[in-house]
Every structure is written in C-alpha cells, then in structure tokens.
XYZ file of C-alpha atoms in Angstrom:
289
model
C 103.344 97.252 76.218
C 107.018 98.072 76.624
C 106.166 101.679 77.381
C 103.595 100.599 79.969
C 106.023 98.329 81.814
C 108.758 100.955 81.577
C 106.488 103.501 83.249
C 105.534 100.965 85.913
C 109.205 100.299 86.678
C 109.933 104.036 86.835
C 106.943 104.522 89.118
C 107.972 101.736 91.481
C 111.433 103.282 91.850
C 110.013 106.676 92.837
C 107.128 105.206 94.809
C 109.462 103.225 97.041
C 110.941 106.525 98.239
C 107.447 107.923 98.839
C 106.693 104.783 100.830
C 109.564 105.027 103.302
C 108.983 108.736 103.987
C 105.224 108.123 104.350
C 105.961 105.252 106.718
C 107.943 107.639 108.900
C 105.025 110.073 108.965
C 102.678 107.240 109.905
C 104.862 105.870 112.710
C 105.323 109.280 114.323
C 101.650 110.159 114.106
C 100.277 106.805 115.268
C 102.694 106.457 118.183
C 102.837 110.037 119.488
C 99.859 111.695 117.769
C 102.239 114.320 116.434
C 102.297 115.761 112.922
C 106.009 116.216 112.256
C 106.168 118.784 109.463
C 109.966 118.808 109.724
C 110.096 115.136 108.710
C 110.677 115.826 104.963
C 113.558 118.125 105.844
C 115.442 115.184 107.334
C 115.422 113.745 103.798
C 116.996 117.011 102.676
C 119.607 116.649 105.439
C 120.418 113.172 104.149
C 120.819 114.489 100.608
C 123.156 117.312 101.638
C 125.109 114.978 103.915
C 125.676 112.752 100.880
C 126.886 115.824 98.974
C 129.313 116.822 101.750
C 130.743 113.318 102.162
C 131.086 112.784 98.392
C 132.688 116.200 97.885
C 135.092 116.296 100.806
C 135.892 112.668 101.558
C 134.886 109.809 99.279
C 132.349 108.761 96.647
C 132.284 105.192 97.956
C 128.592 104.378 98.446
C 129.381 102.096 101.381
C 130.561 105.222 103.189
C 128.278 107.878 101.691
C 124.954 106.153 102.384
C 125.493 105.173 106.053
C 126.906 108.603 106.963
C 124.053 110.411 105.197
C 121.447 108.250 106.945
C 123.225 108.851 110.265
C 123.106 112.619 109.690
C 119.351 112.438 109.038
C 118.858 110.306 112.151
C 120.743 112.822 114.321
C 118.680 115.665 112.844
C 115.531 113.699 113.673
C 116.594 113.142 117.281
C 117.225 116.889 117.603
C 113.731 117.584 116.232
C 112.271 115.081 118.705
C 113.992 116.772 121.633
C 113.280 120.375 120.622
C 109.785 120.200 119.126
C 108.100 116.813 119.512
C 108.701 115.850 123.145
C 107.687 119.270 124.575
C 104.448 119.274 122.555
C 103.514 115.610 122.933
C 100.125 115.165 124.592
C 98.990 118.688 123.778
C 96.635 119.781 121.018
C 97.768 118.423 117.669
C 98.139 121.941 116.246
C 100.849 122.673 118.831
C 103.225 120.093 117.364
C 102.062 121.087 113.879
C 103.216 124.674 114.450
C 106.408 123.743 116.330
C 107.680 121.271 113.732
C 106.517 123.555 110.920
C 108.709 126.297 112.351
C 111.672 123.945 112.533
C 111.029 122.944 108.928
C 111.333 126.569 107.822
C 114.493 127.023 109.902
C 116.058 123.912 108.332
C 115.152 124.945 104.795
C 116.528 128.439 105.171
C 119.564 127.193 107.087
C 120.427 124.863 104.206
C 119.896 127.719 101.756
C 122.217 129.928 103.801
C 124.946 127.273 103.937
C 124.729 125.756 100.445
C 123.053 128.509 98.423
C 119.821 128.623 96.429
C 121.040 126.686 93.409
C 121.157 122.869 93.382
C 124.470 121.321 94.365
C 125.837 118.381 92.392
C 126.120 115.059 94.202
C 129.003 113.498 92.293
C 128.299 109.821 92.921
C 127.580 107.564 89.964
C 126.749 103.898 89.553
C 127.378 102.996 85.941
C 125.438 100.547 83.825
C 121.874 99.558 83.018
C 119.855 96.344 83.086
C 117.423 95.445 80.303
C 114.670 92.826 80.519
C 112.286 92.464 77.584
C 112.962 96.012 76.443
C 112.348 97.505 79.892
C 115.375 99.436 81.138
C 116.460 100.109 84.720
C 119.743 101.756 85.570
C 121.978 100.235 88.208
C 121.536 103.446 90.193
C 117.754 102.970 90.176
C 118.111 99.358 91.256
C 120.524 100.294 94.016
C 118.241 103.002 95.451
C 115.223 100.704 95.143
C 117.112 98.024 97.042
C 117.949 100.572 99.742
C 114.273 101.517 100.072
C 113.182 97.875 100.274
C 115.823 97.160 102.926
C 114.570 100.096 105.017
C 110.933 98.982 104.699
C 111.730 95.385 105.612
C 113.851 96.556 108.540
C 111.068 98.841 109.785
C 108.508 96.054 109.568
C 110.803 93.652 111.437
C 111.454 96.232 114.156
C 107.765 96.973 114.697
C 106.591 93.346 114.543
C 109.430 91.331 116.057
C 111.413 93.344 118.614
C 110.793 94.272 122.217
C 110.766 97.999 121.545
C 108.666 97.441 118.454
C 106.016 95.737 120.591
C 106.241 98.663 123.007
C 105.737 101.004 120.053
C 102.591 99.144 119.008
C 101.332 99.195 122.592
C 101.749 102.966 122.765
C 99.941 103.297 119.426
C 96.986 101.249 120.676
C 96.598 102.551 124.250
C 99.042 105.251 125.304
C 97.900 105.480 128.933
C 97.802 101.719 129.486
C 101.290 101.244 128.028
C 102.682 103.965 130.291
C 100.950 102.466 133.335
C 102.560 99.105 132.554
C 106.034 100.630 132.645
C 106.745 101.488 128.990
C 109.280 104.326 128.740
C 107.363 106.743 126.525
C 110.337 109.044 125.985
C 112.501 106.156 124.797
C 109.740 104.948 122.466
C 109.484 108.495 121.127
C 113.237 108.650 120.467
C 113.339 105.256 118.773
C 110.276 105.993 116.635
C 111.565 109.349 115.431
C 115.049 107.902 114.941
C 113.722 105.083 112.763
C 111.423 107.428 110.857
C 114.126 109.946 110.089
C 116.655 107.255 109.155
C 114.155 106.104 106.511
C 113.631 109.685 105.369
C 117.402 110.120 105.165
C 117.639 107.016 102.982
C 114.962 108.482 100.713
C 116.864 111.769 100.532
C 120.083 109.981 99.604
C 118.176 108.007 96.952
C 116.807 111.185 95.396
C 120.202 112.891 95.517
C 121.860 109.920 93.807
C 119.137 109.464 91.188
C 119.053 113.141 90.201
C 122.727 113.871 91.047
C 121.711 116.952 93.013
C 120.353 118.297 96.290
C 118.379 121.487 96.963
C 117.271 123.207 100.195
C 113.577 122.862 99.325
C 113.630 119.366 97.871
C 111.582 118.019 100.777
C 108.588 120.285 100.131
C 106.641 118.621 97.311
C 108.177 115.193 97.950
C 107.259 115.325 101.622
C 103.761 116.570 100.850
C 103.116 113.599 98.571
C 104.469 111.219 101.191
C 102.160 112.773 103.786
C 99.267 112.266 101.376
C 100.237 108.577 101.131
C 99.939 108.265 104.912
C 96.532 109.972 104.916
C 95.247 107.819 102.064
C 96.466 104.559 103.612
C 95.650 105.373 107.231
C 98.181 104.824 109.989
C 97.149 101.399 111.293
C 99.096 99.074 108.966
C 102.638 99.788 107.796
C 102.175 97.430 104.848
C 99.244 99.563 103.693
C 101.367 102.720 103.761
C 104.093 100.976 101.745
C 101.530 99.796 99.185
C 99.976 103.246 98.730
C 103.398 104.905 98.375
C 104.444 102.551 95.584
C 100.991 102.755 93.961
C 101.189 106.552 93.887
C 104.575 106.419 92.176
C 103.206 104.058 89.521
C 100.073 106.146 88.899
C 102.155 109.311 88.571
C 104.465 107.632 86.071
C 101.516 106.363 84.002
C 99.865 109.778 83.975
C 103.140 111.428 82.970
C 103.779 108.830 80.255
C 100.308 108.615 78.712
C 98.638 111.959 79.428
C 100.913 114.826 80.483
C 103.902 115.249 82.750
C 102.375 118.523 83.980
C 99.506 116.567 85.558
C 101.581 114.106 87.595
C 101.525 116.246 90.744
C 97.721 116.348 90.564
C 97.433 112.584 91.035
C 98.259 112.492 94.749
C 95.818 115.230 95.677
C 93.062 113.832 93.464
C 93.401 110.468 95.225
C 93.441 112.216 98.616
C 90.169 114.074 97.956
C 88.485 110.892 96.713
C 89.619 108.767 99.675
C 88.763 111.426 102.282
C 85.257 111.623 100.803
C 84.686 107.852 100.633
C 86.759 106.632 103.600
C 87.984 109.381 105.959
C 89.896 106.892 108.142
C 92.070 105.903 105.178
C 91.903 102.795 103.036
C 93.409 100.511 105.680
C 92.101 102.291 108.785
C 93.509 104.640 111.382
C 94.051 104.505 115.129
C 92.447 107.907 115.384
C 89.122 106.689 114.007
C 88.482 103.630 116.209
C-alpha cells in the first residue's frame, strides 16, 4: 500500500500543474471562444524567467516566483494583443493558426536565446516530509501549495469579483453582456492575464521540481493540459481542476504499476473514451448547450 499512496502523492503533485494550465485553456476558450495554442509557451516563459532571476540576481523564492509569474503574465498580454484580440469573433481556426504561429516563434526564440540544451534552474528547497512511509519533498509541497493558491485565487476571482461576474456573463451570452455595457476587451485582457499567470506558476513549478528549463517544455505538458480541458468541458472550473489532478494520479499509477513508457498514453486514451461517450466533456461545455 505504501507504493500505491506514494504514486498517488506523486500524481497529485504533477496533476496540480496540469490543472492550472488546463484551467487557463478553459477560461480563454469559454470566455472568448479562442483556442490559444501559445498558452503552454507562457509556462515556458515562466520557467526561463525563473532561470534568469536565479542566475543573475537571487535564488530567494519570494523573489523568483513572483517575477517569473509576472513575466508569463506580460507574455500572455502580448499574445492577447497580437493574436487573440484581432481574431476574436472570427472562425475558431483563425485564432488556432495565429496563436499556433506565435507558439512556434516563442519556442524558437527561446532556443535561439538559451540554446537547445536544458538550462539548470539553481533553486533548491531542502528537506523531505514522511508520513506513514510516504515521502514528499519540501520542493514538491511548495510547488503544490503554489498550484493550490492559484486555483483558489482563480475560483475566487471568477465567482466573487465584479470582473469575474462579467467574465461569466461573457461566457454565457457574449452579445447580451456587450449590450449591457461589459467591456469585452478588458475582460479579454483580464482572462488571458489570469490564465497566463497560472501557466507561469506551473512553469516555475516544473522548473523548480526538475531543476531545469527547456525551449520545448510546454509541448507535451501543454497538450496534456489541453486534453484535461476537453475531457472536463469548459463550464465548471472545479471540474477542470479535478480532471487535471486525476490525470496526474492515473499517469503515476500507470508508470508505477505497468510501465513508465505508457504514462503519456493515459491522457489520450481518456480523451478518446470521453469524446466517444460524452462529446461535451464530463462536466459540460458552453459550446454544446
């Protein structure tokens, strides 16, 4: 049983990062009906920002994390202005192509600046915690806490703030919200800003956990997070969080009990099954009502 619980703990740690990136995908798509393929690259920006700050200035996490998240947020606002706002309201493939192009530019730009090889993010949190034979490092607990804080903050923003209510109104009935005086451009900026701040936090978490950052780190990680959004549907943020954490746990169990080479198959197997049985996602989607 110790191995089982250890794999569950490992899965929850990774799944929490899936959840916050998937939540960003879901917010952007449900509010603006835009598929932001550059979203995972903002996680990469956060990771490299952590590397730059830790290398040139300080390894203090109270400085590294906020600056890295800020860098991801600024990258997201640039994406919103260059690719999302001009394509909003057009065919969904228009934003798909525009943000996909930006994604390629960001990946290759990072490769040009930092090189092909992984760079070392020299920030360490020493120590481990053991409960009943199950081990979690302090670094894992710290990054998990960061993910939980971002998810709770996102939920509070959407449910309990003025602009969060405006965001939900735009998600439900775009034309009605605009007719009632909602500033759609401001909602777009705030939604993308929040989404990319969460992605930046996920990127920092990955960089700290693995002590490295790479130009293409957002590719497979972002794909799995996008799958989480598709599986959950985009109606309920709690559903997206749940699916992200569940995917992390299932991957860890498959890697621990069957084969590590099969862990990447889990997300896509679940996606095929859910799309066949419930195309709107487990918890429903605005696009299917």
